PDB file of C-alpha atoms in Angstrom:
ATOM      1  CA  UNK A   1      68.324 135.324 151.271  1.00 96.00           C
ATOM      2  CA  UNK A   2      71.756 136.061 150.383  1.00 97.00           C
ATOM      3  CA  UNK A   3      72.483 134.961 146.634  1.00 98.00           C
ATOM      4  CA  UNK A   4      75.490 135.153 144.225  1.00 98.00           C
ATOM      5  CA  UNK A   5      74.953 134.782 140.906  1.00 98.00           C
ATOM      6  CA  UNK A   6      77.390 134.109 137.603  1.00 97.00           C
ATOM      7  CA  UNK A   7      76.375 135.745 134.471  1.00 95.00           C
ATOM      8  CA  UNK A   8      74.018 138.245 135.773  1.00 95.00           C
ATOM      9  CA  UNK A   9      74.534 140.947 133.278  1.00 92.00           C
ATOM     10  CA  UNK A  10      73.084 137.849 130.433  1.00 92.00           C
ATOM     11  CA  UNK A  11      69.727 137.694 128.998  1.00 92.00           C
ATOM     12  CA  UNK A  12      68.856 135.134 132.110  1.00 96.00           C
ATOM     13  CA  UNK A  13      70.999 136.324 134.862  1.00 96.00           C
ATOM     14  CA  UNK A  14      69.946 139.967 134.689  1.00 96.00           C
ATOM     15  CA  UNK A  15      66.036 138.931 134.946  1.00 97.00           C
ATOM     16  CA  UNK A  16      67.217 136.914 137.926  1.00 98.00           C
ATOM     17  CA  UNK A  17      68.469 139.398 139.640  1.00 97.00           C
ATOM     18  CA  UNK A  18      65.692 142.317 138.726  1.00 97.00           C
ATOM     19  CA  UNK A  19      63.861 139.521 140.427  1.00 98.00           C
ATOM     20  CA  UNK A  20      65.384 138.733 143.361  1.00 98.00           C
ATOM     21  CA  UNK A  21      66.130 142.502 144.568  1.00 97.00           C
ATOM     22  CA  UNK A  22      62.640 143.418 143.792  1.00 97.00           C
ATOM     23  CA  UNK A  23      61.706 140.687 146.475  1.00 97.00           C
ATOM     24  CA  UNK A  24      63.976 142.141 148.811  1.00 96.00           C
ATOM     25  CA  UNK A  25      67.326 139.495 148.357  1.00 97.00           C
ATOM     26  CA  UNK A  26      70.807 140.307 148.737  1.00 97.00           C
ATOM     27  CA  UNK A  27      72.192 139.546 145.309  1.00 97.00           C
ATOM     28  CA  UNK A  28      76.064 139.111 145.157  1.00 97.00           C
ATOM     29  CA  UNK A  29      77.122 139.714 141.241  1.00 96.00           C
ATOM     30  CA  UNK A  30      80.415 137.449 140.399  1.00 96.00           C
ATOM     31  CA  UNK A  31      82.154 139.608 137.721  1.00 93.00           C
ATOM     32  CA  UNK A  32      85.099 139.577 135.821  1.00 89.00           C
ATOM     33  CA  UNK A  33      86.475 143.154 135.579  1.00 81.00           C
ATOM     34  CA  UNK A  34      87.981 145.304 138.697  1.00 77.00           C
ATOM     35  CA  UNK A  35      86.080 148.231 138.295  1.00 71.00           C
ATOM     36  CA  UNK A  36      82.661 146.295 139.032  1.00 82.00           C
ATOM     37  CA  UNK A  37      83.355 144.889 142.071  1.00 87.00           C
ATOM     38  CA  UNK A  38      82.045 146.320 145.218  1.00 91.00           C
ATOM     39  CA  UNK A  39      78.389 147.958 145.507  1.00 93.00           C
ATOM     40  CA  UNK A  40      76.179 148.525 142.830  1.00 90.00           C
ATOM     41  CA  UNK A  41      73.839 150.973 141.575  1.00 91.00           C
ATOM     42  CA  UNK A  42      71.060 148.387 142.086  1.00 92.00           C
ATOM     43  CA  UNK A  43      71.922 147.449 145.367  1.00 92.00           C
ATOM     44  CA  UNK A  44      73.803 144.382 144.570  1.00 94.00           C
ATOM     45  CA  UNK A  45      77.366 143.709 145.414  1.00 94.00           C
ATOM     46  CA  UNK A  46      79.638 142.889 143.179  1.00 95.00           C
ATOM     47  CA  UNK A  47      82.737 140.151 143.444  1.00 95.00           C
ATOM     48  CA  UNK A  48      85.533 139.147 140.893  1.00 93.00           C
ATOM     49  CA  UNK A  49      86.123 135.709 139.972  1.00 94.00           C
ATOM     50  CA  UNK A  50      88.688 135.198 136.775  1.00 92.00           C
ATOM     51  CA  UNK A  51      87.201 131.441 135.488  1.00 88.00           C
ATOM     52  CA  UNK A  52      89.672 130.881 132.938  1.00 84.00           C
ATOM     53  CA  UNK A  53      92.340 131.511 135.120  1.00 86.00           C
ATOM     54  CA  UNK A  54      90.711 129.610 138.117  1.00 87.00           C
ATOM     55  CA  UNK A  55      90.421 132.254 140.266  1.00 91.00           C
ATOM     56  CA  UNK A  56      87.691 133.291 142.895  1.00 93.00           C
ATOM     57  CA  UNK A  57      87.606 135.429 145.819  1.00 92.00           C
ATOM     58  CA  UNK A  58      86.067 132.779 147.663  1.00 93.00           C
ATOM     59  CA  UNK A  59      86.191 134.654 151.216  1.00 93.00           C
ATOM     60  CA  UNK A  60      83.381 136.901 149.457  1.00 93.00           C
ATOM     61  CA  UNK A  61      81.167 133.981 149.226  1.00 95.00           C
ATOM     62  CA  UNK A  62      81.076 132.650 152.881  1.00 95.00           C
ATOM     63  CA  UNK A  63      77.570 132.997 154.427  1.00 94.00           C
ATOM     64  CA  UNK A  64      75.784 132.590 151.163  1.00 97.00           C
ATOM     65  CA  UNK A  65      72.176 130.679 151.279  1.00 98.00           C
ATOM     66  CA  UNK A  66      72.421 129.822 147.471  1.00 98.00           C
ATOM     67  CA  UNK A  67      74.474 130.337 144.238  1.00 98.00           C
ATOM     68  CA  UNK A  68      73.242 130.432 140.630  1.00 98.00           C
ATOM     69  CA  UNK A  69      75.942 130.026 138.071  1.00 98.00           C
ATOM     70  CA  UNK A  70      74.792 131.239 134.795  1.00 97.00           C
ATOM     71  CA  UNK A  71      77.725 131.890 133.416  1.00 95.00           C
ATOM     72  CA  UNK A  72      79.230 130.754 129.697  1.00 93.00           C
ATOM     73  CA  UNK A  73      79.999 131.797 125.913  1.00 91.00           C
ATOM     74  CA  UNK A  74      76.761 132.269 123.999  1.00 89.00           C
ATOM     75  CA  UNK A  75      76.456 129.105 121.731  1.00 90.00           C
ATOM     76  CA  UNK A  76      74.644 131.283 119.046  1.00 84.00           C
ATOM     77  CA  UNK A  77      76.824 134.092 119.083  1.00 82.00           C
ATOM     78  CA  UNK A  78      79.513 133.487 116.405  1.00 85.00           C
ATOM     79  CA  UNK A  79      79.540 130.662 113.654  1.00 88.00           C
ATOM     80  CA  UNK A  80      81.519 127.262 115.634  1.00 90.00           C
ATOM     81  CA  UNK A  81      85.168 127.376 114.520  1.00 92.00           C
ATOM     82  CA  UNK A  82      87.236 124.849 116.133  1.00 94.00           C
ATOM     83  CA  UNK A  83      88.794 128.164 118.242  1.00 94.00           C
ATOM     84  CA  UNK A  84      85.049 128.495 119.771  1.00 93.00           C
ATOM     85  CA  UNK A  85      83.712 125.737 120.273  1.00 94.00           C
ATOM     86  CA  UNK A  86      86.706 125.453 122.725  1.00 96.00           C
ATOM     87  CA  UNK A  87      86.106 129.187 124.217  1.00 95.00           C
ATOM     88  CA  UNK A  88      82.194 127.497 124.852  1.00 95.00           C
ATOM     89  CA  UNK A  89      83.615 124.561 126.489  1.00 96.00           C
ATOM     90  CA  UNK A  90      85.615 126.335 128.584  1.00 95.00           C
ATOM     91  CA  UNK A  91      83.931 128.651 129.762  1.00 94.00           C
ATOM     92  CA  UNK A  92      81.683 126.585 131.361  1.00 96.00           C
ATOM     93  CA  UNK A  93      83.745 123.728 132.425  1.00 96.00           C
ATOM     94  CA  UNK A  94      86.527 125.795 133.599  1.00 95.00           C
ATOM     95  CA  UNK A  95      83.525 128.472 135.203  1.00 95.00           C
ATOM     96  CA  UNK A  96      82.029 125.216 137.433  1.00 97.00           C
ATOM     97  CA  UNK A  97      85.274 123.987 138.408  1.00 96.00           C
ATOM     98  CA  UNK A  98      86.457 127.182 139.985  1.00 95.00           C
ATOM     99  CA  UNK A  99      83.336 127.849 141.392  1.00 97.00           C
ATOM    100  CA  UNK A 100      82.623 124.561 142.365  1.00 97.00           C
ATOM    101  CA  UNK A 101      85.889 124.182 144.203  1.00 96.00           C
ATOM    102  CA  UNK A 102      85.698 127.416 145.897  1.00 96.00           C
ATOM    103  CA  UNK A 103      82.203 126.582 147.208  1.00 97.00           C
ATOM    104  CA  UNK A 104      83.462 123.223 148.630  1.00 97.00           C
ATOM    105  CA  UNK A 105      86.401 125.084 151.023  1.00 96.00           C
ATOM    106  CA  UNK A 106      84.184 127.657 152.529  1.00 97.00           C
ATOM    107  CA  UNK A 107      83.595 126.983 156.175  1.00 96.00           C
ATOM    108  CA  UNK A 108      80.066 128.410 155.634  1.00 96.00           C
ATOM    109  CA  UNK A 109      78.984 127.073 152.483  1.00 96.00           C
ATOM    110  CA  UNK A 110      75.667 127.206 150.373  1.00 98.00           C
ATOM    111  CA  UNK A 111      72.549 124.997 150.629  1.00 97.00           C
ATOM    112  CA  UNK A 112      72.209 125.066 147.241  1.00 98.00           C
ATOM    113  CA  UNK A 113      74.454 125.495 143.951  1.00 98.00           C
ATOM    114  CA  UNK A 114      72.115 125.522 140.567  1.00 98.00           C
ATOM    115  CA  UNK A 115      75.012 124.685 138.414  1.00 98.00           C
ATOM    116  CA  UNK A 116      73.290 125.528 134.795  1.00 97.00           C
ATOM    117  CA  UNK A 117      72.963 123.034 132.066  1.00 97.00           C
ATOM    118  CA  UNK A 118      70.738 122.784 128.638  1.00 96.00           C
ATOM    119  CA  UNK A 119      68.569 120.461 126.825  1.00 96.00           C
ATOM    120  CA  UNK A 120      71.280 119.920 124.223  1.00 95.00           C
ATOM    121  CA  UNK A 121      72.283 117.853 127.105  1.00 97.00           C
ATOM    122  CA  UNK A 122      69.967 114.893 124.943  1.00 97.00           C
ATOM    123  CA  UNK A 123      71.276 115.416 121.646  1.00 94.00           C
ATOM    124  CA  UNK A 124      69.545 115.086 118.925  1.00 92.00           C
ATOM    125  CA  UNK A 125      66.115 113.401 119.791  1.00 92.00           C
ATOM    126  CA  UNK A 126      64.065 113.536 116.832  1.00 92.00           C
ATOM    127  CA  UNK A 127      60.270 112.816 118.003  1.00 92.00           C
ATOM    128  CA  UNK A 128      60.816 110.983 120.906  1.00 94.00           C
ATOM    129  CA  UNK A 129      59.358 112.669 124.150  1.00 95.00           C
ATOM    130  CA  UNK A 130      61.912 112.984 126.223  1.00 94.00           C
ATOM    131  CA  UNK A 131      62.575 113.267 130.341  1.00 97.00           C
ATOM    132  CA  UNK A 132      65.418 114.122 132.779  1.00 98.00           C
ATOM    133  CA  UNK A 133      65.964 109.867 132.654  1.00 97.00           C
ATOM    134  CA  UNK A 134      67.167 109.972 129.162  1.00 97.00           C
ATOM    135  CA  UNK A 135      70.500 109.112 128.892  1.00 97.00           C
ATOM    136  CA  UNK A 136      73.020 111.795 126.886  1.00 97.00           C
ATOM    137  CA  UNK A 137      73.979 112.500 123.330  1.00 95.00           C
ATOM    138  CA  UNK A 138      76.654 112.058 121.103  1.00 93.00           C
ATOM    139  CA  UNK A 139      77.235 115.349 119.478  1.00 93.00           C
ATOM    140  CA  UNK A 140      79.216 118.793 120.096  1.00 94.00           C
ATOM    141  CA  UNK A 141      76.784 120.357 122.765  1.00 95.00           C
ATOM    142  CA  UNK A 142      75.858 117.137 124.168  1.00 96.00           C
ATOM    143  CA  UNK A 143      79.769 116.719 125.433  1.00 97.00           C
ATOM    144  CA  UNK A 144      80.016 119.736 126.247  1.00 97.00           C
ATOM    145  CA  UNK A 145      76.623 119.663 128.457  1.00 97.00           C
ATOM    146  CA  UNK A 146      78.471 116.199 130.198  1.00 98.00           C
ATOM    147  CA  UNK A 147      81.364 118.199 131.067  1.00 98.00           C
ATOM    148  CA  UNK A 148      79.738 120.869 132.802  1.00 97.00           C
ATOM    149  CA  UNK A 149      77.549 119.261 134.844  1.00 98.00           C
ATOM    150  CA  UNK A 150      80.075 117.003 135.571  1.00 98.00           C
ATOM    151  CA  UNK A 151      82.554 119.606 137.030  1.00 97.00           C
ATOM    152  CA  UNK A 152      80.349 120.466 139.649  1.00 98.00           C
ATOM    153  CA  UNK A 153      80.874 117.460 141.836  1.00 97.00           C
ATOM    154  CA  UNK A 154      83.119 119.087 143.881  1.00 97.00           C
ATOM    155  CA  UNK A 155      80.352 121.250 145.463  1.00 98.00           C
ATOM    156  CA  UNK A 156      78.258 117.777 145.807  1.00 98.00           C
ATOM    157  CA  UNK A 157      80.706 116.040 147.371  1.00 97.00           C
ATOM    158  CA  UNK A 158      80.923 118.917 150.236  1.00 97.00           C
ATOM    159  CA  UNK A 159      77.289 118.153 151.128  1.00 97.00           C
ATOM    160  CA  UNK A 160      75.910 120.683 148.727  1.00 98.00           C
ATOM    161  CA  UNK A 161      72.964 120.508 147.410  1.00 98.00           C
ATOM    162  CA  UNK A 162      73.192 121.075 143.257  1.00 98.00           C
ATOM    163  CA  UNK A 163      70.614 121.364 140.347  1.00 98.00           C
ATOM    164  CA  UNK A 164      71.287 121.421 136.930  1.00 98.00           C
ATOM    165  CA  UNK A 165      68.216 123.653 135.032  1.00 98.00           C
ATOM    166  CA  UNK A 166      68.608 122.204 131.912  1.00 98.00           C
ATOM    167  CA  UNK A 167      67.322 125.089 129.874  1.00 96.00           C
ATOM    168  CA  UNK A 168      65.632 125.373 126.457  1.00 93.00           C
ATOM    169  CA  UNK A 169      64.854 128.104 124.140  1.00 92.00           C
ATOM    170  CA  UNK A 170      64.103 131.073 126.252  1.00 94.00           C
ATOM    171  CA  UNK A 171      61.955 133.171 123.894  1.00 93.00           C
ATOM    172  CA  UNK A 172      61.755 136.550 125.222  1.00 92.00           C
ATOM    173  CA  UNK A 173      62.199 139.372 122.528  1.00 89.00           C
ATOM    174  CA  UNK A 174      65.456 141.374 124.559  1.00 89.00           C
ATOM    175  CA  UNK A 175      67.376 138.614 124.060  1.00 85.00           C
ATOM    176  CA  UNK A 176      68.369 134.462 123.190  1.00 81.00           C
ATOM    177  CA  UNK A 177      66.911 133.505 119.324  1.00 79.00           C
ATOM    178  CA  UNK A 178      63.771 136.052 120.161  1.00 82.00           C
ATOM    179  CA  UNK A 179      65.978 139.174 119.803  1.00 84.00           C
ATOM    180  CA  UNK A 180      67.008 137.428 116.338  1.00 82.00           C
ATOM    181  CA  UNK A 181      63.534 136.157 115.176  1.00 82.00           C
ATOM    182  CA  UNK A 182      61.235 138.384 116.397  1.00 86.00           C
ATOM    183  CA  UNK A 183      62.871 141.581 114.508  1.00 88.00           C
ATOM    184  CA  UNK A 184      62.339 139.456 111.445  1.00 84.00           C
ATOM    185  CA  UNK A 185      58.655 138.683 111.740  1.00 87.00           C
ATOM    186  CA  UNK A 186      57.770 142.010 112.779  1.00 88.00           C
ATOM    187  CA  UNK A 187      58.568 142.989 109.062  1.00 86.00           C
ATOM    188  CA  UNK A 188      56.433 139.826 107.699  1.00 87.00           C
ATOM    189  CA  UNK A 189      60.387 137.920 106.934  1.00 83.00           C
ATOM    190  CA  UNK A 190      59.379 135.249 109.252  1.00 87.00           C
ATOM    191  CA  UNK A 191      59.297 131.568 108.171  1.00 89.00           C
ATOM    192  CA  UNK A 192      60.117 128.173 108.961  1.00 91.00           C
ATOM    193  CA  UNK A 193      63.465 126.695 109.142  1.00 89.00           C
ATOM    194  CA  UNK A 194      64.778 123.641 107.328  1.00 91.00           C
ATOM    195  CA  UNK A 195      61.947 120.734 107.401  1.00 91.00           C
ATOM    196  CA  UNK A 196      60.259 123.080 110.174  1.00 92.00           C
ATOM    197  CA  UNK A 197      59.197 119.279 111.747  1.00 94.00           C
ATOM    198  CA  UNK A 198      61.883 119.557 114.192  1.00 94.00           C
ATOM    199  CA  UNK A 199      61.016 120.014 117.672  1.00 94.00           C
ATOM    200  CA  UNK A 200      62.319 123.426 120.137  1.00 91.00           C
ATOM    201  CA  UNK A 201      61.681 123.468 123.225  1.00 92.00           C
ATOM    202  CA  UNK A 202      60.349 126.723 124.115  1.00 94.00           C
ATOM    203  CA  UNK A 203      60.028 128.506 127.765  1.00 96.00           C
ATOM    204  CA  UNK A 204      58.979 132.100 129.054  1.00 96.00           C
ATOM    205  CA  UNK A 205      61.410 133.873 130.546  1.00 97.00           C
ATOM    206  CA  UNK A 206      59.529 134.755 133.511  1.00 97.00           C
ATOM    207  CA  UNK A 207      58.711 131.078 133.815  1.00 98.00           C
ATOM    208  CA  UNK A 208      62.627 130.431 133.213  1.00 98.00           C
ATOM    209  CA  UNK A 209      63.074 132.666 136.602  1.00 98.00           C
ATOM    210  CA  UNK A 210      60.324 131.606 138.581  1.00 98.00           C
ATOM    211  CA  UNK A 211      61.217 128.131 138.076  1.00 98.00           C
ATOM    212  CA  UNK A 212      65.185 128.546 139.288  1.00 98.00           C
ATOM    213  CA  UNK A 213      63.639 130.913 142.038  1.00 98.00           C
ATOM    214  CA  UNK A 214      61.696 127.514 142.595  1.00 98.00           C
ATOM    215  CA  UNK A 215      64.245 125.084 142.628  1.00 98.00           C
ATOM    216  CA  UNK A 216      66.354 127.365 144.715  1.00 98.00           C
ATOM    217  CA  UNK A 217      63.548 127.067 147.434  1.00 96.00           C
ATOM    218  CA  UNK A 218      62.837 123.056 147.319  1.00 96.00           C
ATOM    219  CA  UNK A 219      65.165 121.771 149.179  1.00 95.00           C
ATOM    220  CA  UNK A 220      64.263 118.000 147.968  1.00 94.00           C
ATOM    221  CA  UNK A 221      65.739 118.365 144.601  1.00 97.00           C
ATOM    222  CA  UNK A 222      69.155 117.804 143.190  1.00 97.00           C
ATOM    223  CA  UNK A 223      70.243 116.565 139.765  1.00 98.00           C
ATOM    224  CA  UNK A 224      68.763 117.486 136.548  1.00 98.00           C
ATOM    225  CA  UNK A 225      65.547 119.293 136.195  1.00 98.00           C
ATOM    226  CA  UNK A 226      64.401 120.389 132.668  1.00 98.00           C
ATOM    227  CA  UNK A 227      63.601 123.960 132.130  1.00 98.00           C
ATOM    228  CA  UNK A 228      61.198 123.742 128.939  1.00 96.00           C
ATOM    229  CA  UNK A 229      57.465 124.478 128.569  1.00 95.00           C
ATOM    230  CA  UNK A 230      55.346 121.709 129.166  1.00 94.00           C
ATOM    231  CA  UNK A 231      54.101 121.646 125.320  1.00 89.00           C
ATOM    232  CA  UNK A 232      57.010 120.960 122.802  1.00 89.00           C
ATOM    233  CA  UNK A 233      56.163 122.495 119.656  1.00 93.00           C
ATOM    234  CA  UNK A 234      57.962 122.404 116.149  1.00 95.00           C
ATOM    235  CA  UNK A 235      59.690 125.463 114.460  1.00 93.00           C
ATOM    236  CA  UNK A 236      56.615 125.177 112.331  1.00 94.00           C
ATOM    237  CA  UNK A 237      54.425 125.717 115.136  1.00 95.00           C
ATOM    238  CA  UNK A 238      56.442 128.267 116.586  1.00 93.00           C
ATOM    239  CA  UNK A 239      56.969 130.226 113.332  1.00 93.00           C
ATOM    240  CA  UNK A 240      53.014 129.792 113.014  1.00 94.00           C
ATOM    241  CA  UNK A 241      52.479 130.810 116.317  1.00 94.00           C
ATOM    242  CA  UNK A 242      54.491 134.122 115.885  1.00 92.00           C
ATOM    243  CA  UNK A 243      52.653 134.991 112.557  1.00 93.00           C
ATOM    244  CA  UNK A 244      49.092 134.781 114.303  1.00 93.00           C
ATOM    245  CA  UNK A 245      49.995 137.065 117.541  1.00 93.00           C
ATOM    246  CA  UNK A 246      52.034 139.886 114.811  1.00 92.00           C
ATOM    247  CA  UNK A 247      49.112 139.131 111.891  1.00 91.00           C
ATOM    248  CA  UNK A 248      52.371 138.976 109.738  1.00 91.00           C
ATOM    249  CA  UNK A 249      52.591 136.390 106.986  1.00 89.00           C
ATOM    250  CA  UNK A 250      55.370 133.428 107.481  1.00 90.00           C
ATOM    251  CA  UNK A 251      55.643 132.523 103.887  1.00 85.00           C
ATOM    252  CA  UNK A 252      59.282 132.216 103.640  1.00 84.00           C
ATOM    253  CA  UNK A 253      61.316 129.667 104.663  1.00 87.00           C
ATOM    254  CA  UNK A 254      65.314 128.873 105.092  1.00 87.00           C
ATOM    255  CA  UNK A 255      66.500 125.297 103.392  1.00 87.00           C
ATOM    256  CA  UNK A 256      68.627 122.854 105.867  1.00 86.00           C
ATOM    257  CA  UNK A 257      71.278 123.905 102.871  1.00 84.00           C
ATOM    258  CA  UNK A 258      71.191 127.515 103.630  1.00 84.00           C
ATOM    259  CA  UNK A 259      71.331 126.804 107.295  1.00 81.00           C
ATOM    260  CA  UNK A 260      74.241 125.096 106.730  1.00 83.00           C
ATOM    261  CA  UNK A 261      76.590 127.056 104.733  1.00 80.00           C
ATOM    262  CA  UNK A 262      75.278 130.507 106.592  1.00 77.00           C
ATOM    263  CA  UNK A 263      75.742 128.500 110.265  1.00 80.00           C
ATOM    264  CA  UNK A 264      78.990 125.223 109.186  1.00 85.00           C
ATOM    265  CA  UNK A 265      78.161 123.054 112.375  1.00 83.00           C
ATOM    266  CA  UNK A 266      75.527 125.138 114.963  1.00 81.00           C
ATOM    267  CA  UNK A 267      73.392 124.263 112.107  1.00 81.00           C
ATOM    268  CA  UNK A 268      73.065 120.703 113.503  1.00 81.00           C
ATOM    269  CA  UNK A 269      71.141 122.366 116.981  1.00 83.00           C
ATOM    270  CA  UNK A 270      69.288 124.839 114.321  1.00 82.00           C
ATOM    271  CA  UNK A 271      67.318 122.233 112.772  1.00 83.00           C
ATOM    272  CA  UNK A 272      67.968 119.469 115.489  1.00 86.00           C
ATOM    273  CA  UNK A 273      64.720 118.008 117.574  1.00 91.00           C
ATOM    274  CA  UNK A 274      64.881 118.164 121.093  1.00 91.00           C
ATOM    275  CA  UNK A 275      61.327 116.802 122.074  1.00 94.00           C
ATOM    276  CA  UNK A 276      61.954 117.883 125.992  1.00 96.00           C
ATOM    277  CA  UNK A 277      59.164 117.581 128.878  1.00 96.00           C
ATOM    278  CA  UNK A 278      59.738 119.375 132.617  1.00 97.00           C
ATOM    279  CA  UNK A 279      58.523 116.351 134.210  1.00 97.00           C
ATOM    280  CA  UNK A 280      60.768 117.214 137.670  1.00 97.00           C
ATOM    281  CA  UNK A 281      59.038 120.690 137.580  1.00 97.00           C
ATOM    282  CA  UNK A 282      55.396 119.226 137.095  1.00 96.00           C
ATOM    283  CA  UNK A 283      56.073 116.471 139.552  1.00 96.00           C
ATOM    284  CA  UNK A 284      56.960 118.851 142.291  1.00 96.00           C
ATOM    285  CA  UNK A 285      54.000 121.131 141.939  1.00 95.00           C
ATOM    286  CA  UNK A 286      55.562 123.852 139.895  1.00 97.00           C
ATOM    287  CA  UNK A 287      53.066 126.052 137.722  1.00 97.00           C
ATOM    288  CA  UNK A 288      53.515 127.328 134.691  1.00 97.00           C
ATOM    289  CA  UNK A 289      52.645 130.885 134.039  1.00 97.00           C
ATOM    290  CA  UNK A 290      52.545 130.618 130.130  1.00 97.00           C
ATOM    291  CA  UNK A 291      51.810 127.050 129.467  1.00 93.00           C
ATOM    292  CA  UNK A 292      50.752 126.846 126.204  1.00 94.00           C
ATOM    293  CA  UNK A 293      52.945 128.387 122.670  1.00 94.00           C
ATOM    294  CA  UNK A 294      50.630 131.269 122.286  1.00 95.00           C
ATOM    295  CA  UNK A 295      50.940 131.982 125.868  1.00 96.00           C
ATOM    296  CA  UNK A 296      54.941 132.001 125.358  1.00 96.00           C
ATOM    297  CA  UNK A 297      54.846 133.686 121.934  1.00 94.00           C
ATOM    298  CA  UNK A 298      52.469 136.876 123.619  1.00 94.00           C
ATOM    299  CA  UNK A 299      54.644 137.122 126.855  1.00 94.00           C
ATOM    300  CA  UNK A 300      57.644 137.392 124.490  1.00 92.00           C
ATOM    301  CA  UNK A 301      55.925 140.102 122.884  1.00 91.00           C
TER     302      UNK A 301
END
C-alpha cells in the first residue's frame, strides 16, 4: 500500500513507518521543512505540509490507499502555560483541518484517514471502567481531544473512511513517560506518584503499531477505537511492576503537592484515572501481543 503519514519522525510515527517499509509499503512522510521533502534515505518520500498556516501539497497525496496523522505538540513536553496549551490545541486542530480538507478535494482520495485521538478524550474517570460509548470530559485535554476529532469531518463527509486511535500511555523506554521513568528506576529512584490509586492506561508500542496497522486494514471500522492494553493498572501497579522486572526498590514516592507545583495544571492528567478498555479492538478479533503489565513493562525494557 501507499501510506502518508504525519508525525513520523515522533516516538509513534517513526515505529510506524520502520514498520511499514520493512513490510514492503510505500510510506509518504508529511514534513514541515523544505530540505526534507523528496526521497529519503529509508526509502520513503517525503512531502511538505505547513499546518499552522493551512497549507498542504495536496497533489502529492492523490492515489494514496491510507493516511495516518500523528501529528501534534507533545502534551508532556513543557509545563501548560496559557501560550501552550494553545500551541497543543492547535496543532492538532489546525493539523486535521488542513489535512482533512485536502483529503476531501483529491479526485483520488484515501480509503481510510486514522485521524489520532487519546484517552484524555474521557476526562477524568476515576474507577469507572470505561469504553469507546462513554461520553467526553470536561477538562483541558478532554476539549482539546473534542476538537480534534471533530475537525476531521471534512474527510468523512467525502466518503472517507476515519478512525480515531484513542491512545494511552505508550510505555516504550525511547520515548513518551518511559524515556522519563524508566531512567529513574534503573537507579532504584522509582516510586509511586500522588495516591498511586489512579488508573494509566498502559500499551506496548509494538501493540500501539500493530493495532493502527490493524485498523488501517478493517475496512468495517470508523469512529473511535481505544488504543490501551486490555488490563488497566494503577501507577502503583505500574511503579510495582517496573521494580520487579529491574529488581530495583520503588520506595519513594512524589506527593499530589509536589506534582503540582513541579507540573501547575498537566498535573491534573499526572495523577488523573483514566480506567480505559479496547473493547472495539477485542470485539474485532485483534490480539494483543503483551497483554498483561509485566508483559508491557519487559517489552519496554
Amino acid at each position: 500500500m501507499r501510506i502518508a503519514v504525519t508525525g513520523s519522525t515522533g516516538h509513534i510515527g517513526s515505529a510506524l513507518v520502520r514498520s511499514l517499509l520493512a513490510d514492503g509499503h510505500q510510506v509518504v512522510r508529511l514534513v514541515r521543512r523544505r530540505s526534507r521533502t523528496g526521497p529519503q534515505p529509508d526509502g520513503s518520500l517525503g512531502v511538505g505540509w505547513n499546518p499552522q498556516r493551512l497549507e498542504i501539497d495536496a497533489p502529492a497525496l492523490e492515489g494514496l490507499d491510507a493516511v495516518v496523522h500523528l501529528a501534534g505538540a507533545g502534551v508532556g513536553d513543557r509545563r501548560w502555560t496559557e501560550s501552550y496549551k494553545q500551541e497543543i490545541r492547535d496543532s492538532r486542530v489546525l493539523g486535521t483541518e488542513t489535512l482533512a480538507g485536502a483529503l476531501a478535494g483529491l479526485k483520488q482520495p484515501p480509503k481510510v484517514l486514522l485521524s489520532a485521538s487519546a484517552v484524555g478524550f474521557y476526562g477524568q474517570t476515576g474507577d469507572r471502567v470505561i469504553d469507546e460509548t462513554a461520553p467526553a470530559g470536561d477538562d483541558f485535554l478532554a476539549r482539546v481531544c473534542v476538537e480534534w476529532e471533530s475537525a476531521a469531518r471534512p474527510a468523512a463527509d467525502a466518503g472517507i473512511r476515519v478512525v480515531h486511535p484513542r491512545t494511552g500511555m505508550v510505555l516504550d523506554r525511547h520515548g513518551g513517560a518511559g524515556a522519563r521513568l524508566l531512567p529513574l528506576f534503573r537507579l532504584g529512584l522509582g516510586g509511586r506518584l500522588a495516591s498511586g490509586e489512579q488508573y494509566w492506561s498502559v500499551i506496548s508500542l509494538a501493540d500501539e503499531v500493530a493495532a493502527m496497522r490493524f485498523l488501517i486494514e478493517q475496512e468495517g471500522i470508523s469512529g473511535p477505537v481505544n488504543l490501551a492494553g486490555p488490563v488497566p493498572a494503577t501507577n502503583r501497579e505500574l511503579t510495582e511492576a517496573l521494580g520487579r522486572a529491574l529488581h530495583r526498590p520503588t520506595v519513594f514516592a512524589v506527593p499530589r503537592f509536589a506534582l503540582d507545583i513541579a507540573l501547575g495544571e498537566m498535573a491534573v492528567e499526572v495523577a488523573g484515572s483514566h480506567r480505559v478498555l479496547p473493547r472495539r479492538l477485542l470485539e474485532t478479533g485483534f490480539r494483543f501481543e503483551h497483554g498483561d503489565l509485566d508483559a508491557i513493562v519487559r517489552a519496554a525494557l
